């Protein structure tokens, strides 16, 4: 039994993990950096520990500090969330050495599967197809050029240690290899602390299909169905759904079985995701993500299961809550990620203060949010602000529900893809399910918010005009309309690293 | 009173008049529109004869943010219309397209650069962004250091006049 | 197929109905009174029609105006919500006569079941036990006194036409009959447009158990399980849950069968609720509510069904989406009603402006809300502001999740039972499920918010002190800290009855 | 500076001092507490050595609303402590306990009433509330009419001094 859980993360995933833990009667400890003193995850937690300055390597990525916080505050378990230290075997080991439960896979399985090269070899051994191409870790520029020519362009350079599009580069010409390799290495190093990369054949227009798997320490392994994550920009998922319109029941079974074979072979435990590329009816193993995924809520909504509760149960040594044939799938779920980024300028990060926030409530709509009004979005971490997840009895209804939810999601002060995603969901090819990982590049590369005309433009300018007129009289010293004028003028009070 | 707003590439000059406690008339160019208006905190509802508009607004420094029926628009108020030119970017400047940290700086004052050469690399939220020279030229001034945090639109490198 | 739906209601239920309709691709029309010009349900709707002044009988209760709005705006169906005209057979008929679909039962069944007297006779005929006591419609004071003495005190005076505690009085002494009868009649008249009342024996410490039933026009009838609504103040539900801890599978089947017998006999159609009192293992038929109930979301959360979607399907002539054995029940759901009322002064209504609103998002938490920041709560209508519904795999976890949700639900400016309900949920007898309709009267009659002491009091006073210091400089003319100072000083703009 | 707050039945006199940009000291009666404070819009976080407090605040006229870790508290600022007495209700007044509409008015000026006699009925949100005479006496003034909308605490009927 876990009684006190330290969540070694921030933002929406830390909030989400703590909500489930608290429902189960588990006390929660938050950690936070300077930039996150007033963050939502700090407020939700029963206790909160300041662990350092804003840059991640001085706080959320610092294993010693995280372990020390867990010990000093009497945690008996640590949940790593996603990103940061979640797929770092050293961290998993350090937690265990400190006598605490790590809510995730054992270091060995994590090491094996986290290494894309080893995991591809494992897949081949267990008769799971992999993308055509050669593997090449820690390549020199010369080796990379040589191997790329063998595989044939385009090739993909990826971080061996991570996922999420970080450290990933498509290379279409030999002369671009050097620079892309260097950039991929730097990003991989910064994101995962490991600059190992590898090369593979780049498949055009595949679908990204992944299976949620779960293993306990008693030898039980199940999958909780697939998620289609083909809607990506910058090789990073932005809209996910479950089930996938592309899978027949037979193909689903075949891929689900393959997913289970791999994690079983790896001696895996807890929640994991087996990613595939799907090219028509052919699928290729991509990698295993040895953590809870950002997009896990779509699986939760179609199965009705709480994956964090499953994680905590399995980590505590319990059996999987359900057997494969007890897991039921109902309706359709979609997730839209609300990133702090600007879809009109290549999805560059956007920061600032959230001047106004109104996250709509509606039946069938779940919002996993890590922000609130007045929060200053830091430049140091992942740009995910929140996730909107909609469930309905079928895909068409789920799409409509999502369009409504995005429409009424009011967030001012930081640029987000809320308008962009509304247009993606409204695209006729999306409605038909004719999607691939290049869908956005094909249909939305030159997207911009349509400027209103006629009465709508007049309405927009009326608001701006009148707002200015009054604002000139009343706006505060810093020029910002914060919800409470009285307090704003106090200046920027800051809490001195206070604990518990 | 007339006000001027830069909205995307367009400059709009707007006159606004209260006709009654609940009605306003807005003149944009030649077009007049009459709205009945109600407001509630940062929310404002406008209605013309046959359409309703719902808006939420906020402001930070010179930027006005307006959520209008599901979409967000950013406008900038311009005091004098002849100031607009100065808002457009100078082709001799290399500016930060996003807030971030300078993680690589490839040039120093006096260096010669080719068009599209990468002069610096900016990182924010785990994403790298290459900053390239907009034209060939000589580096005039470098206003940043490695590891420095910069805000969006900050001047990083200045090229000498061609 | 319904293509355009007028929702003849306001507040959270109008919002909730429109959300589901929009997901199904149905256009929505809102109606609103003067007091609701800026209400949330008006904003959510595709079109909005102003139908009159604030008092309900001049707007939401005016059948002609509602029908006219539906016709003029091209609705092909009308959803009545709950309260207002929802159980008025004249309205159901008028909708039908206008050539529109009424999303509810036919007028005849509504008339039969809406009349508590006729429905009790029906129950007896179909072998469903009713509460001991005599029926007495439109009684004179003398008759009421006579009948009360026959039944034996305490007796209950109830509105024949309605529910929800309105027009309801417990009378324990003969000399109180006259005044209670008069008050009950007046309230019944005002709430339902009908002052008929009746008397029945008042059972001490019963549980309130109700079954959600559904009938289509093809002869199919199912129930979707029970809801326990024993937690009541002023004879009105405030916390509901499903399933009930008090029902064995056998009793559940017996009561569910009884519920189905009654509505089948009445020629019922669409959603209905059959209410029972449960006294140990003995149950008594109370009444049928011929509408969607306030507490329907707990059923939605344990069954995964959208009851509004069911209503619209059935109203359009479709078959019930599921047969009895296809309906599945999972986990436990609880609903807490957020009323505009003061639990420290006998739950008297509280109105005012919602100065601050932050409704928390969390997995397993649904909030059906009809309000938003800045909204002025009108004195003219039902005091329900919103409902918090929590689901979890079991009751214990659902209670914890609810306590967290209520704790983080920030609503300032209007008094609510948010703090009160946190204490109710934390009570050990509630945790054990030892509840009855008198639970609140027994355990919480002298409840008040505990005043903080020590450091917490110092913190509270720090906030107040510093707030005042700054507020004195900055507070606006009307003395209210509204979120946006610039606009507030414009005064109180009002939208002139603009349509569509 | 000292301020006085009425909180429930209790009057608290409070002294508040800024010790540093992030630290404040508060003195309530004899008790001193040091908090580090951070604020963000209407939210404020306070931390003593071993406890954290999270608050949200709003104000309407004389009332201060504070959400403190899940519970809402209402306070009233009192300018002078000797004004407190005047805030307590006058037993000769019958006031509206809630906002509402007067739907029944049983008395007029000069009427004699018994203790607990119903003098008026107030309705709000479909709920009726009987207003009773707090003591026997003679009606001095009736300040409302039937169908009138009144706010909470409005004076409805005044009894002449006993």
Tab-separated table of N, CA, C and O in Angstrom, chain C residues 164-166 168 229-239 337-343 346-349 382-384 417 420-421 424 436-441 444-445, chain D residues 125 127:
chain	number	residue	atom	x	y	z
C	164	UNK	N	-39.698	18.453	-5.644
C	164	UNK	CA	-38.578	19.300	-5.254
C	164	UNK	C	-38.790	20.051	-3.962
C	164	UNK	O	-38.142	21.054	-3.716
C	165	UNK	N	-39.717	19.584	-3.133
C	165	UNK	CA	-39.866	20.210	-1.827
C	165	UNK	C	-40.703	21.462	-1.833
C	165	UNK	O	-41.026	22.009	-0.785
C	166	UNK	N	-41.071	21.938	-3.027
C	166	UNK	CA	-41.873	23.162	-3.074
C	166	UNK	C	-43.319	22.852	-2.728
C	166	UNK	O	-43.871	21.862	-3.196
C	168	UNK	N	-44.356	21.982	0.123
C	168	UNK	CA	-44.373	20.826	1.008
C	168	UNK	C	-44.253	21.279	2.447
C	168	UNK	O	-43.467	22.161	2.762
C	229	UNK	N	-31.402	9.514	-2.793
C	229	UNK	CA	-31.458	10.962	-2.601
C	229	UNK	C	-31.917	11.263	-1.183
C	229	UNK	O	-32.778	12.108	-0.952
C	230	UNK	N	-31.343	10.562	-0.222
C	230	UNK	CA	-31.799	10.731	1.157
C	230	UNK	C	-31.282	12.008	1.808
C	230	UNK	O	-31.848	12.473	2.789
C	231	UNK	N	-30.193	12.539	1.263
C	231	UNK	CA	-29.604	13.731	1.894
C	231	UNK	C	-30.382	14.962	1.433
C	231	UNK	O	-30.190	15.467	0.335
C	232	UNK	N	-31.297	15.403	2.305
C	232	UNK	CA	-32.193	16.502	1.958
C	232	UNK	C	-32.219	17.544	3.059
C	232	UNK	O	-32.124	17.209	4.232
C	233	UNK	N	-32.368	18.796	2.655
C	233	UNK	CA	-32.685	19.847	3.613
C	233	UNK	C	-33.930	20.522	3.078
C	233	UNK	O	-34.106	20.628	1.866
C	234	UNK	N	-34.805	20.963	3.973
C	234	UNK	CA	-36.087	21.541	3.562
C	234	UNK	C	-36.819	20.603	2.607
C	234	UNK	O	-37.362	21.051	1.613
C	235	UNK	N	-36.784	19.297	2.820
C	235	UNK	CA	-37.444	18.308	1.966
C	235	UNK	C	-36.933	18.356	0.527
C	235	UNK	O	-37.621	17.930	-0.381
C	236	UNK	N	-35.762	18.907	0.339
C	236	UNK	CA	-35.260	19.018	-1.011
C	236	UNK	C	-33.876	18.398	-1.066
C	236	UNK	O	-33.035	18.615	-0.191
C	237	UNK	N	-33.677	17.620	-2.118
C	237	UNK	CA	-32.423	16.894	-2.277
C	237	UNK	C	-31.254	17.861	-2.407
C	237	UNK	O	-31.366	18.902	-3.044
C	238	UNK	N	-30.142	17.472	-1.827
C	238	UNK	CA	-28.941	18.285	-2.012
C	238	UNK	C	-27.742	17.423	-2.406
C	238	UNK	O	-26.889	17.855	-3.158
C	239	UNK	N	-27.707	16.169	-1.919
C	239	UNK	CA	-26.654	15.228	-2.324
C	239	UNK	C	-27.319	13.919	-2.759
C	239	UNK	O	-28.157	13.394	-2.043
C	337	UNK	N	-25.365	19.467	-5.091
C	337	UNK	CA	-25.991	20.634	-5.713
C	337	UNK	C	-25.448	21.912	-5.083
C	337	UNK	O	-25.489	22.064	-3.868
C	338	UNK	N	-24.998	22.803	-5.926
C	338	UNK	CA	-24.527	24.089	-5.426
C	338	UNK	C	-25.682	25.078	-5.560
C	338	UNK	O	-26.001	25.545	-6.644
C	339	UNK	N	-26.348	25.299	-4.433
C	339	UNK	CA	-27.474	26.225	-4.394
C	339	UNK	C	-26.989	27.611	-3.978
C	339	UNK	O	-26.012	27.735	-3.245
C	340	UNK	N	-27.710	28.633	-4.408
C	340	UNK	CA	-27.471	29.979	-3.888
C	340	UNK	C	-28.275	30.099	-2.606
C	340	UNK	O	-29.435	30.527	-2.618
C	341	UNK	N	-27.675	29.679	-1.506
C	341	UNK	CA	-28.397	29.704	-0.243
C	341	UNK	C	-27.407	29.653	0.904
C	341	UNK	O	-26.236	29.323	0.721
C	342	UNK	N	-27.936	29.961	2.078
C	342	UNK	CA	-27.065	30.081	3.237
C	342	UNK	C	-27.348	28.954	4.217
C	342	UNK	O	-28.365	28.962	4.899
C	343	UNK	N	-26.457	27.977	4.313
C	343	UNK	CA	-26.726	26.833	5.199
C	343	UNK	C	-26.708	27.203	6.671
C	343	UNK	O	-27.154	26.419	7.497
C	346	UNK	N	-30.854	28.459	7.908
C	346	UNK	CA	-32.004	27.693	7.429
C	346	UNK	C	-32.084	27.598	5.917
C	346	UNK	O	-33.165	27.449	5.359
C	347	UNK	N	-30.957	27.684	5.237
C	347	UNK	CA	-30.920	27.553	3.775
C	347	UNK	C	-31.772	28.609	3.084
C	347	UNK	O	-32.388	28.352	2.067
C	348	UNK	N	-31.784	29.795	3.659
C	348	UNK	CA	-32.466	30.901	2.991
C	348	UNK	C	-31.727	31.246	1.712
C	348	UNK	O	-30.510	31.177	1.645
C	349	UNK	N	-32.494	31.632	0.691
C	349	UNK	CA	-31.859	32.023	-0.572
C	349	UNK	C	-30.843	33.140	-0.359
C	349	UNK	O	-31.010	33.999	0.503
C	382	UNK	N	-35.278	29.143	-9.525
C	382	UNK	CA	-34.660	28.108	-8.722
C	382	UNK	C	-33.255	28.512	-8.278
C	382	UNK	O	-32.518	29.102	-9.046
C	383	UNK	N	-32.904	28.175	-7.030
C	383	UNK	CA	-31.573	28.598	-6.567
C	383	UNK	C	-30.410	27.711	-7.008
C	383	UNK	O	-29.299	27.903	-6.543
C	384	UNK	N	-30.641	26.749	-7.903
C	384	UNK	CA	-29.503	25.894	-8.310
C	384	UNK	C	-28.553	26.673	-9.214
C	384	UNK	O	-28.958	27.170	-10.262
C	417	UNK	N	-23.732	26.144	-0.169
C	417	UNK	CA	-23.420	25.105	0.819
C	417	UNK	C	-22.136	24.349	0.489
C	417	UNK	O	-21.986	23.203	0.886
C	420	UNK	N	-20.477	23.462	3.789
C	420	UNK	CA	-21.421	22.563	4.466
C	420	UNK	C	-21.347	21.152	3.900
C	420	UNK	O	-21.217	20.166	4.628
C	421	UNK	N	-21.403	21.045	2.576
C	421	UNK	CA	-21.410	19.723	1.952
C	421	UNK	C	-20.079	19.003	2.162
C	421	UNK	O	-20.050	17.778	2.278
C	424	UNK	N	-20.579	17.419	5.424
C	424	UNK	CA	-21.524	16.299	5.337
C	424	UNK	C	-20.794	15.066	4.800
C	424	UNK	O	-20.912	13.961	5.340
C	436	UNK	N	-30.628	8.805	6.138
C	436	UNK	CA	-32.062	8.824	5.887
C	436	UNK	C	-32.392	10.242	5.458
C	436	UNK	O	-31.511	11.100	5.438
C	437	UNK	N	-33.665	10.475	5.134
C	437	UNK	CA	-34.037	11.821	4.712
C	437	UNK	C	-33.899	12.826	5.860
C	437	UNK	O	-33.979	14.019	5.644
C	438	UNK	N	-33.696	12.322	7.084
C	438	UNK	CA	-33.529	13.226	8.215
C	438	UNK	C	-32.083	13.357	8.642
C	438	UNK	O	-31.793	13.948	9.679
C	439	UNK	N	-31.184	12.812	7.826
C	439	UNK	CA	-29.774	12.830	8.186
C	439	UNK	C	-29.282	14.242	8.496
C	439	UNK	O	-28.635	14.489	9.512
C	440	UNK	N	-29.602	15.157	7.620
C	440	UNK	CA	-29.099	16.521	7.821
C	440	UNK	C	-29.713	17.163	9.056
C	440	UNK	O	-29.028	17.840	9.826
C	441	UNK	N	-31.035	16.944	9.235
C	441	UNK	CA	-31.693	17.531	10.409
C	441	UNK	C	-31.092	16.956	11.685
C	441	UNK	O	-30.919	17.664	12.684
C	444	UNK	N	-26.789	17.955	11.281
C	444	UNK	CA	-26.243	19.224	10.812
C	444	UNK	C	-27.167	20.419	11.024
C	444	UNK	O	-27.044	21.421	10.351
C	445	UNK	N	-28.111	20.282	11.985
C	445	UNK	CA	-29.087	21.359	12.118
C	445	UNK	C	-28.452	22.644	12.635
C	445	UNK	O	-28.923	23.735	12.343
D	125	UNK	N	-36.623	32.930	-5.001
D	125	UNK	CA	-36.251	31.637	-5.559
D	125	UNK	C	-37.276	30.560	-5.223
D	125	UNK	O	-36.929	29.455	-4.842
D	127	UNK	N	-39.116	30.206	-2.763
D	127	UNK	CA	-39.228	29.835	-1.358
D	127	UNK	C	-39.865	30.965	-0.584
D	127	UNK	O	-39.509	32.124	-0.749
